[in-house]
């Protein structure tokens, strides 16, 4: 569920985001190729859902571990994602 992913990444009014849970979620997103799935199917989602997907994508892109950017590394290793982003 997009809302659940967003709540884990950004936290809720009751709970701050937890680094370990975010790392696990990000790894599962990479393993399930969810970034590509979201990009491929964004046209099916309503406006608010598109905003949520953009927010999730933005959060994952900005995530850093030391000098590494794991989402950038993941996208760079998957040319199909990169080409889909470039082509729109």
PDB file of N, CA and C in Angstrom:
ATOM      1  N   UNK A   1       0.843  -1.175   0.000  1.00  0.00           N
ATOM      2  CA  UNK A   1       0.000   0.000   0.000  1.00  0.00           C
ATOM      3  C   UNK A   1       0.897   1.250   0.000  1.00  0.00           C
ATOM      4  N   UNK A   2       0.611   2.157  -0.876  1.00  0.00           N
ATOM      5  CA  UNK A   2       1.436   3.359  -1.019  1.00  0.00           C
ATOM      6  C   UNK A   2       1.452   4.176   0.271  1.00  0.00           C
ATOM      7  N   UNK A   3       0.313   4.303   0.914  1.00  0.00           N
ATOM      8  CA  UNK A   3       0.235   5.072   2.161  1.00  0.00           C
ATOM      9  C   UNK A   3       1.103   4.437   3.244  1.00  0.00           C
ATOM     10  N   UNK A   4       1.111   3.127   3.326  1.00  0.00           N
ATOM     11  CA  UNK A   4       1.943   2.434   4.303  1.00  0.00           C
ATOM     12  C   UNK A   4       3.423   2.672   4.078  1.00  0.00           C
ATOM     13  N   UNK A   5       3.833   2.629   2.812  1.00  0.00           N
ATOM     14  CA  UNK A   5       5.237   2.888   2.477  1.00  0.00           C
ATOM     15  C   UNK A   5       5.596   4.321   2.862  1.00  0.00           C
ATOM     16  N   UNK A   6       4.724   5.253   2.519  1.00  0.00           N
ATOM     17  CA  UNK A   6       4.976   6.658   2.833  1.00  0.00           C
ATOM     18  C   UNK A   6       5.065   6.869   4.346  1.00  0.00           C
ATOM     19  N   UNK A   7       4.194   6.213   5.114  1.00  0.00           N
ATOM     20  CA  UNK A   7       4.237   6.342   6.575  1.00  0.00           C
ATOM     21  C   UNK A   7       5.536   5.798   7.156  1.00  0.00           C
ATOM     22  N   UNK A   8       6.051   4.719   6.595  1.00  0.00           N
ATOM     23  CA  UNK A   8       7.330   4.175   7.072  1.00  0.00           C
ATOM     24  C   UNK A   8       8.466   5.135   6.755  1.00  0.00           C
ATOM     25  N   UNK A   9       8.471   5.691   5.553  1.00  0.00           N
ATOM     26  CA  UNK A   9       9.564   6.577   5.142  1.00  0.00           C
ATOM     27  C   UNK A   9       9.550   7.924   5.863  1.00  0.00           C
ATOM     28  N   UNK A  10       8.360   8.478   6.086  1.00  0.00           N
ATOM     29  CA  UNK A  10       8.248   9.812   6.666  1.00  0.00           C
ATOM     30  C   UNK A  10       7.808   9.825   8.122  1.00  0.00           C
ATOM     31  N   UNK A  11       7.309   8.694   8.606  1.00  0.00           N
ATOM     32  CA  UNK A  11       6.784   8.657   9.954  1.00  0.00           C
ATOM     33  C   UNK A  11       5.339   9.136   9.975  1.00  0.00           C
ATOM     34  N   UNK A  12       4.752   9.096  11.146  1.00  0.00           N
ATOM     35  CA  UNK A  12       3.377   9.554  11.343  1.00  0.00           C
ATOM     36  C   UNK A  12       3.380  10.542  12.501  1.00  0.00           C
ATOM     37  N   UNK A  13       2.196  11.052  12.839  1.00  0.00           N
ATOM     38  CA  UNK A  13       2.096  11.963  13.985  1.00  0.00           C
ATOM     39  C   UNK A  13       2.502  11.268  15.278  1.00  0.00           C
ATOM     40  N   UNK A  14       2.278   9.950  15.325  1.00  0.00           N
ATOM     41  CA  UNK A  14       2.567   9.197  16.533  1.00  0.00           C
ATOM     42  C   UNK A  14       3.980   8.621  16.591  1.00  0.00           C
ATOM     43  N   UNK A  15       4.622   8.453  15.421  1.00  0.00           N
ATOM     44  CA  UNK A  15       5.919   7.770  15.425  1.00  0.00           C
ATOM     45  C   UNK A  15       6.866   8.371  14.394  1.00  0.00           C
ATOM     46  N   UNK A  16       8.094   8.573  14.825  1.00  0.00           N
ATOM     47  CA  UNK A  16       9.149   9.050  13.937  1.00  0.00           C
ATOM     48  C   UNK A  16       9.594   7.921  13.020  1.00  0.00           C
ATOM     49  N   UNK A  17      10.145   8.261  11.843  1.00  0.00           N
ATOM     50  CA  UNK A  17      10.678   7.207  10.966  1.00  0.00           C
ATOM     51  C   UNK A  17      11.853   6.496  11.653  1.00  0.00           C
ATOM     52  N   UNK A  18      11.940   5.189  11.455  1.00  0.00           N
ATOM     53  CA  UNK A  18      12.993   4.394  12.074  1.00  0.00           C
ATOM     54  C   UNK A  18      13.979   3.954  10.993  1.00  0.00           C
ATOM     55  N   UNK A  19      15.228   4.289  11.176  1.00  0.00           N
ATOM     56  CA  UNK A  19      16.267   4.041  10.189  1.00  0.00           C
ATOM     57  C   UNK A  19      16.352   2.579   9.778  1.00  0.00           C
ATOM     58  N   UNK A  20      16.304   1.681  10.739  1.00  0.00           N
ATOM     59  CA  UNK A  20      16.415   0.247  10.426  1.00  0.00           C
ATOM     60  C   UNK A  20      15.239  -0.242   9.587  1.00  0.00           C
ATOM     61  N   UNK A  21      14.042   0.217   9.912  1.00  0.00           N
ATOM     62  CA  UNK A  21      12.848  -0.193   9.176  1.00  0.00           C
ATOM     63  C   UNK A  21      12.886   0.385   7.767  1.00  0.00           C
ATOM     64  N   UNK A  22      13.348   1.616   7.636  1.00  0.00           N
ATOM     65  CA  UNK A  22      13.476   2.243   6.316  1.00  0.00           C
ATOM     66  C   UNK A  22      14.469   1.467   5.461  1.00  0.00           C
ATOM     67  N   UNK A  23      15.585   1.057   6.050  1.00  0.00           N
ATOM     68  CA  UNK A  23      16.591   0.286   5.306  1.00  0.00           C
ATOM     69  C   UNK A  23      16.011  -1.047   4.831  1.00  0.00           C
ATOM     70  N   UNK A  24      15.244  -1.710   5.687  1.00  0.00           N
ATOM     71  CA  UNK A  24      14.611  -2.978   5.303  1.00  0.00           C
ATOM     72  C   UNK A  24      13.588  -2.761   4.196  1.00  0.00           C
ATOM     73  N   UNK A  25      12.780  -1.710   4.330  1.00  0.00           N
ATOM     74  CA  UNK A  25      11.782  -1.401   3.314  1.00  0.00           C
ATOM     75  C   UNK A  25      12.445  -1.102   1.976  1.00  0.00           C
ATOM     76  N   UNK A  26      13.479  -0.274   1.991  1.00  0.00           N
ATOM     77  CA  UNK A  26      14.182   0.069   0.754  1.00  0.00           C
ATOM     78  C   UNK A  26      14.731  -1.185   0.086  1.00  0.00           C
ATOM     79  N   UNK A  27      15.308  -2.083   0.864  1.00  0.00           N
ATOM     80  CA  UNK A  27      15.849  -3.313   0.297  1.00  0.00           C
ATOM     81  C   UNK A  27      14.750  -4.156  -0.337  1.00  0.00           C
ATOM     82  N   UNK A  28      13.605  -4.236   0.302  1.00  0.00           N
ATOM     83  CA  UNK A  28      12.479  -4.985  -0.259  1.00  0.00           C
ATOM     84  C   UNK A  28      11.954  -4.321  -1.533  1.00  0.00           C
ATOM     85  N   UNK A  29      11.960  -3.003  -1.563  1.00  0.00           N
ATOM     86  CA  UNK A  29      11.548  -2.277  -2.774  1.00  0.00           C
ATOM     87  C   UNK A  29      12.495  -2.610  -3.919  1.00  0.00           C
ATOM     88  N   UNK A  30      13.800  -2.646  -3.645  1.00  0.00           N
ATOM     89  CA  UNK A  30      14.774  -3.004  -4.689  1.00  0.00           C
ATOM     90  C   UNK A  30      14.580  -4.456  -5.128  1.00  0.00           C
ATOM     91  N   UNK A  31      14.427  -5.368  -4.159  1.00  0.00           N
ATOM     92  CA  UNK A  31      14.297  -6.797  -4.467  1.00  0.00           C
ATOM     93  C   UNK A  31      13.050  -7.096  -5.295  1.00  0.00           C
ATOM     94  N   UNK A  32      11.960  -6.389  -5.013  1.00  0.00           N
ATOM     95  CA  UNK A  32      10.700  -6.624  -5.719  1.00  0.00           C
ATOM     96  C   UNK A  32      10.602  -5.811  -7.009  1.00  0.00           C
ATOM     97  N   UNK A  33      11.640  -5.024  -7.297  1.00  0.00           N
ATOM     98  CA  UNK A  33      11.655  -4.167  -8.489  1.00  0.00           C
ATOM     99  C   UNK A  33      10.464  -3.211  -8.486  1.00  0.00           C
ATOM    100  N   UNK A  34      10.090  -2.754  -7.289  1.00  0.00           N
ATOM    101  CA  UNK A  34       8.918  -1.914  -7.127  1.00  0.00           C
ATOM    102  C   UNK A  34       9.074  -0.543  -7.764  1.00  0.00           C
ATOM    103  N   UNK A  35      10.283  -0.035  -7.836  1.00  0.00           N
ATOM    104  CA  UNK A  35      10.487   1.264  -8.479  1.00  0.00           C
ATOM    105  C   UNK A  35      10.041   1.195  -9.933  1.00  0.00           C
ATOM    106  N   UNK A  36      10.468   0.165 -10.635  1.00  0.00           N
ATOM    107  CA  UNK A  36      10.071   0.010 -12.032  1.00  0.00           C
ATOM    108  C   UNK A  36       8.562  -0.197 -12.151  1.00  0.00           C
ATOM    109  N   UNK A  37       7.997  -0.984 -11.268  1.00  0.00           N
ATOM    110  CA  UNK A  37       6.556  -1.239 -11.301  1.00  0.00           C
ATOM    111  C   UNK A  37       5.784   0.066 -11.092  1.00  0.00           C
ATOM    112  N   UNK A  38       6.221   0.886 -10.144  1.00  0.00           N
ATOM    113  CA  UNK A  38       5.539   2.166  -9.908  1.00  0.00           C
ATOM    114  C   UNK A  38       5.645   3.067 -11.129  1.00  0.00           C
ATOM    115  N   UNK A  39       6.827   3.128 -11.723  1.00  0.00           N
ATOM    116  CA  UNK A  39       7.033   3.976 -12.900  1.00  0.00           C
ATOM    117  C   UNK A  39       6.194   3.478 -14.077  1.00  0.00           C
ATOM    118  N   UNK A  40       6.194   2.172 -14.288  1.00  0.00           N
ATOM    119  CA  UNK A  40       5.443   1.596 -15.405  1.00  0.00           C
ATOM    120  C   UNK A  40       3.938   1.809 -15.282  1.00  0.00           C
ATOM    121  N   UNK A  41       3.442   1.900 -14.056  1.00  0.00           N
ATOM    122  CA  UNK A  41       1.996   1.955 -13.847  1.00  0.00           C
ATOM    123  C   UNK A  41       1.488   3.281 -13.289  1.00  0.00           C
ATOM    124  N   UNK A  42       2.320   4.291 -13.268  1.00  0.00           N
ATOM    125  CA  UNK A  42       1.908   5.567 -12.670  1.00  0.00           C
ATOM    126  C   UNK A  42       0.722   6.183 -13.409  1.00  0.00           C
ATOM    127  N   UNK A  43       0.590   5.894 -14.683  1.00  0.00           N
ATOM    128  CA  UNK A  43      -0.528   6.445 -15.452  1.00  0.00           C
ATOM    129  C   UNK A  43      -1.877   5.904 -14.961  1.00  0.00           C
ATOM    130  N   UNK A  44      -1.882   4.818 -14.243  1.00  0.00           N
ATOM    131  CA  UNK A  44      -3.117   4.209 -13.737  1.00  0.00           C
ATOM    132  C   UNK A  44      -3.573   4.800 -12.406  1.00  0.00           C
ATOM    133  N   UNK A  45      -2.729   5.606 -11.804  1.00  0.00           N
ATOM    134  CA  UNK A  45      -2.966   6.097 -10.450  1.00  0.00           C
ATOM    135  C   UNK A  45      -3.573   7.500 -10.517  1.00  0.00           C
ATOM    136  N   UNK A  46      -4.461   7.803  -9.570  1.00  0.00           N
ATOM    137  CA  UNK A  46      -5.053   9.145  -9.527  1.00  0.00           C
ATOM    138  C   UNK A  46      -4.008  10.177  -9.096  1.00  0.00           C
ATOM    139  N   UNK A  47      -4.399  11.443  -9.153  1.00  0.00           N
ATOM    140  CA  UNK A  47      -3.466  12.542  -8.906  1.00  0.00           C
ATOM    141  C   UNK A  47      -2.809  12.449  -7.530  1.00  0.00           C
ATOM    142  N   UNK A  48      -3.593  12.203  -6.488  1.00  0.00           N
ATOM    143  CA  UNK A  48      -3.034  12.119  -5.138  1.00  0.00           C
ATOM    144  C   UNK A  48      -2.066  10.946  -5.016  1.00  0.00           C
ATOM    145  N   UNK A  49      -2.396   9.839  -5.656  1.00  0.00           N
ATOM    146  CA  UNK A  49      -1.503   8.684  -5.658  1.00  0.00           C
ATOM    147  C   UNK A  49      -0.197   8.979  -6.369  1.00  0.00           C
ATOM    148  N   UNK A  50      -0.283   9.736  -7.463  1.00  0.00           N
ATOM    149  CA  UNK A  50       0.939  10.137  -8.183  1.00  0.00           C
ATOM    150  C   UNK A  50       1.825  10.992  -7.299  1.00  0.00           C
ATOM    151  N   UNK A  51       1.197  11.888  -6.530  1.00  0.00           N
ATOM    152  CA  UNK A  51       1.977  12.714  -5.604  1.00  0.00           C
ATOM    153  C   UNK A  51       2.657  11.841  -4.555  1.00  0.00           C
ATOM    154  N   UNK A  52       1.948  10.825  -4.055  1.00  0.00           N
ATOM    155  CA  UNK A  52       2.534   9.922  -3.064  1.00  0.00           C
ATOM    156  C   UNK A  52       3.699   9.133  -3.658  1.00  0.00           C
ATOM    157  N   UNK A  53       3.535   8.644  -4.876  1.00  0.00           N
ATOM    158  CA  UNK A  53       4.612   7.901  -5.543  1.00  0.00           C
ATOM    159  C   UNK A  53       5.825   8.806  -5.745  1.00  0.00           C
ATOM    160  N   UNK A  54       5.592  10.040  -6.171  1.00  0.00           N
ATOM    161  CA  UNK A  54       6.701  10.994  -6.350  1.00  0.00           C
ATOM    162  C   UNK A  54       7.400  11.257  -5.020  1.00  0.00           C
ATOM    163  N   UNK A  55       6.640  11.359  -3.949  1.00  0.00           N
ATOM    164  CA  UNK A  55       7.209  11.589  -2.622  1.00  0.00           C
ATOM    165  C   UNK A  55       8.067  10.407  -2.168  1.00  0.00           C
ATOM    166  N   UNK A  56       7.568   9.189  -2.399  1.00  0.00           N
ATOM    167  CA  UNK A  56       8.318   7.975  -2.052  1.00  0.00           C
ATOM    168  C   UNK A  56       9.609   7.916  -2.857  1.00  0.00           C
ATOM    169  N   UNK A  57       9.489   8.148  -4.167  1.00  0.00           N
ATOM    170  CA  UNK A  57      10.645   8.109  -5.055  1.00  0.00           C
ATOM    171  C   UNK A  57      11.679   9.153  -4.617  1.00  0.00           C
ATOM    172  N   UNK A  58      11.226  10.350  -4.301  1.00  0.00           N
ATOM    173  CA  UNK A  58      12.110  11.426  -3.856  1.00  0.00           C
ATOM    174  C   UNK A  58      12.834  11.043  -2.567  1.00  0.00           C
ATOM    175  N   UNK A  59      12.095  10.482  -1.613  1.00  0.00           N
ATOM    176  CA  UNK A  59      12.698  10.078  -0.344  1.00  0.00           C
ATOM    177  C   UNK A  59      13.769   9.016  -0.563  1.00  0.00           C
ATOM    178  N   UNK A  60      13.452   8.022  -1.384  1.00  0.00           N
ATOM    179  CA  UNK A  60      14.420   6.953  -1.640  1.00  0.00           C
ATOM    180  C   UNK A  60      15.653   7.482  -2.374  1.00  0.00           C
ATOM    181  N   UNK A  61      15.450   8.388  -3.322  1.00  0.00           N
ATOM    182  CA  UNK A  61      16.590   8.941  -4.065  1.00  0.00           C
ATOM    183  C   UNK A  61      17.540   9.720  -3.172  1.00  0.00           C
ATOM    184  N   UNK A  62      17.012  10.435  -2.210  1.00  0.00           N
ATOM    185  CA  UNK A  62      17.828  11.271  -1.328  1.00  0.00           C
ATOM    186  C   UNK A  62      18.494  10.490  -0.202  1.00  0.00           C
ATOM    187  N   UNK A  63      18.064   9.270   0.013  1.00  0.00           N
ATOM    188  CA  UNK A  63      18.588   8.437   1.096  1.00  0.00           C
ATOM    189  C   UNK A  63      20.066   8.138   0.872  1.00  0.00           C
ATOM    190  N   UNK A  64      20.856   8.354   1.921  1.00  0.00           N
ATOM    191  CA  UNK A  64      22.290   8.081   1.842  1.00  0.00           C
ATOM    192  C   UNK A  64      22.731   7.248   3.027  1.00  0.00           C
ATOM    193  N   UNK A  65      23.707   6.382   2.748  1.00  0.00           N
ATOM    194  CA  UNK A  65      24.379   5.620   3.795  1.00  0.00           C
ATOM    195  C   UNK A  65      25.854   5.942   3.634  1.00  0.00           C
ATOM    196  N   UNK A  66      26.351   6.785   4.507  1.00  0.00           N
ATOM    197  CA  UNK A  66      27.728   7.277   4.333  1.00  0.00           C
ATOM    198  C   UNK A  66      27.813   8.076   3.046  1.00  0.00           C
ATOM    199  N   UNK A  67      28.724   7.684   2.171  1.00  0.00           N
ATOM    200  CA  UNK A  67      28.878   8.353   0.881  1.00  0.00           C
ATOM    201  C   UNK A  67      28.050   7.696  -0.218  1.00  0.00           C
ATOM    202  N   UNK A  68      27.388   6.595   0.112  1.00  0.00           N
ATOM    203  CA  UNK A  68      26.611   5.849  -0.880  1.00  0.00           C
ATOM    204  C   UNK A  68      25.183   6.361  -0.971  1.00  0.00           C
ATOM    205  N   UNK A  69      24.625   6.259  -2.154  1.00  0.00           N
ATOM    206  CA  UNK A  69      23.213   6.514  -2.388  1.00  0.00           C
ATOM    207  C   UNK A  69      22.625   5.227  -2.967  1.00  0.00           C
ATOM    208  N   UNK A  70      22.091   4.359  -2.099  1.00  0.00           N
ATOM    209  CA  UNK A  70      21.685   3.028  -2.554  1.00  0.00           C
ATOM    210  C   UNK A  70      20.643   3.038  -3.670  1.00  0.00           C
ATOM    211  N   UNK A  71      19.700   3.955  -3.645  1.00  0.00           N
ATOM    212  CA  UNK A  71      18.678   3.981  -4.698  1.00  0.00           C
ATOM    213  C   UNK A  71      19.276   4.419  -6.017  1.00  0.00           C
ATOM    214  N   UNK A  72      20.172   5.380  -5.979  1.00  0.00           N
ATOM    215  CA  UNK A  72      20.861   5.806  -7.200  1.00  0.00           C
ATOM    216  C   UNK A  72      21.662   4.635  -7.759  1.00  0.00           C
ATOM    217  N   UNK A  73      22.358   3.914  -6.892  1.00  0.00           N
ATOM    218  CA  UNK A  73      23.122   2.735  -7.322  1.00  0.00           C
ATOM    219  C   UNK A  73      22.197   1.680  -7.933  1.00  0.00           C
ATOM    220  N   UNK A  74      21.039   1.475  -7.302  1.00  0.00           N
ATOM    221  CA  UNK A  74      20.076   0.495  -7.810  1.00  0.00           C
ATOM    222  C   UNK A  74      19.577   0.896  -9.197  1.00  0.00           C
ATOM    223  N   UNK A  75      19.199   2.148  -9.357  1.00  0.00           N
ATOM    224  CA  UNK A  75      18.694   2.621 -10.654  1.00  0.00           C
ATOM    225  C   UNK A  75      19.790   2.556 -11.713  1.00  0.00           C
ATOM    226  N   UNK A  76      21.009   2.901 -11.333  1.00  0.00           N
ATOM    227  CA  UNK A  76      22.126   2.853 -12.283  1.00  0.00           C
ATOM    228  C   UNK A  76      22.411   1.424 -12.741  1.00  0.00           C
ATOM    229  N   UNK A  77      22.104   0.448 -11.898  1.00  0.00           N
ATOM    230  CA  UNK A  77      22.350  -0.947 -12.271  1.00  0.00           C
ATOM    231  C   UNK A  77      21.193  -1.554 -13.069  1.00  0.00           C
ATOM    232  N   UNK A  78      20.111  -0.817 -13.221  1.00  0.00           N
ATOM    233  CA  UNK A  78      18.929  -1.286 -13.952  1.00  0.00           C
ATOM    234  C   UNK A  78      18.633  -0.329 -15.108  1.00  0.00           C
ATOM    235  N   UNK A  79      19.251  -0.540 -16.258  1.00  0.00           N
ATOM    236  CA  UNK A  79      19.067   0.392 -17.376  1.00  0.00           C
ATOM    237  C   UNK A  79      17.606   0.579 -17.790  1.00  0.00           C
ATOM    238  N   UNK A  80      16.768  -0.442 -17.616  1.00  0.00           N
ATOM    239  CA  UNK A  80      15.364  -0.304 -18.006  1.00  0.00           C
ATOM    240  C   UNK A  80      14.655   0.771 -17.185  1.00  0.00           C
ATOM    241  N   UNK A  81      14.993   0.902 -15.901  1.00  0.00           N
ATOM    242  CA  UNK A  81      14.416   1.957 -15.064  1.00  0.00           C
ATOM    243  C   UNK A  81      14.900   3.312 -15.551  1.00  0.00           C
ATOM    244  N   UNK A  82      16.196   3.413 -15.788  1.00  0.00           N
ATOM    245  CA  UNK A  82      16.775   4.678 -16.217  1.00  0.00           C
ATOM    246  C   UNK A  82      16.183   5.138 -17.548  1.00  0.00           C
ATOM    247  N   UNK A  83      16.065   4.241 -18.504  1.00  0.00           N
ATOM    248  CA  UNK A  83      15.499   4.607 -19.800  1.00  0.00           C
ATOM    249  C   UNK A  83      14.024   4.991 -19.683  1.00  0.00           C
ATOM    250  N   UNK A  84      13.275   4.311 -18.828  1.00  0.00           N
ATOM    251  CA  UNK A  84      11.861   4.642 -18.625  1.00  0.00           C
ATOM    252  C   UNK A  84      11.737   6.045 -18.031  1.00  0.00           C
ATOM    253  N   UNK A  85      12.616   6.389 -17.097  1.00  0.00           N
ATOM    254  CA  UNK A  85      12.595   7.727 -16.507  1.00  0.00           C
ATOM    255  C   UNK A  85      12.948   8.791 -17.537  1.00  0.00           C
ATOM    256  N   UNK A  86      13.924   8.511 -18.367  1.00  0.00           N
ATOM    257  CA  UNK A  86      14.336   9.478 -19.389  1.00  0.00           C
ATOM    258  C   UNK A  86      13.240   9.678 -20.432  1.00  0.00           C
ATOM    259  N   UNK A  87      12.602   8.595 -20.843  1.00  0.00           N
ATOM    260  CA  UNK A  87      11.565   8.675 -21.871  1.00  0.00           C
ATOM    261  C   UNK A  87      10.241   9.214 -21.354  1.00  0.00           C
ATOM    262  N   UNK A  88      10.062   9.174 -20.043  1.00  0.00           N
ATOM    263  CA  UNK A  88       8.836   9.721 -19.458  1.00  0.00           C
ATOM    264  C   UNK A  88       7.764   8.781 -19.379  1.00  0.00           C
TER     265      UNK A  88
END
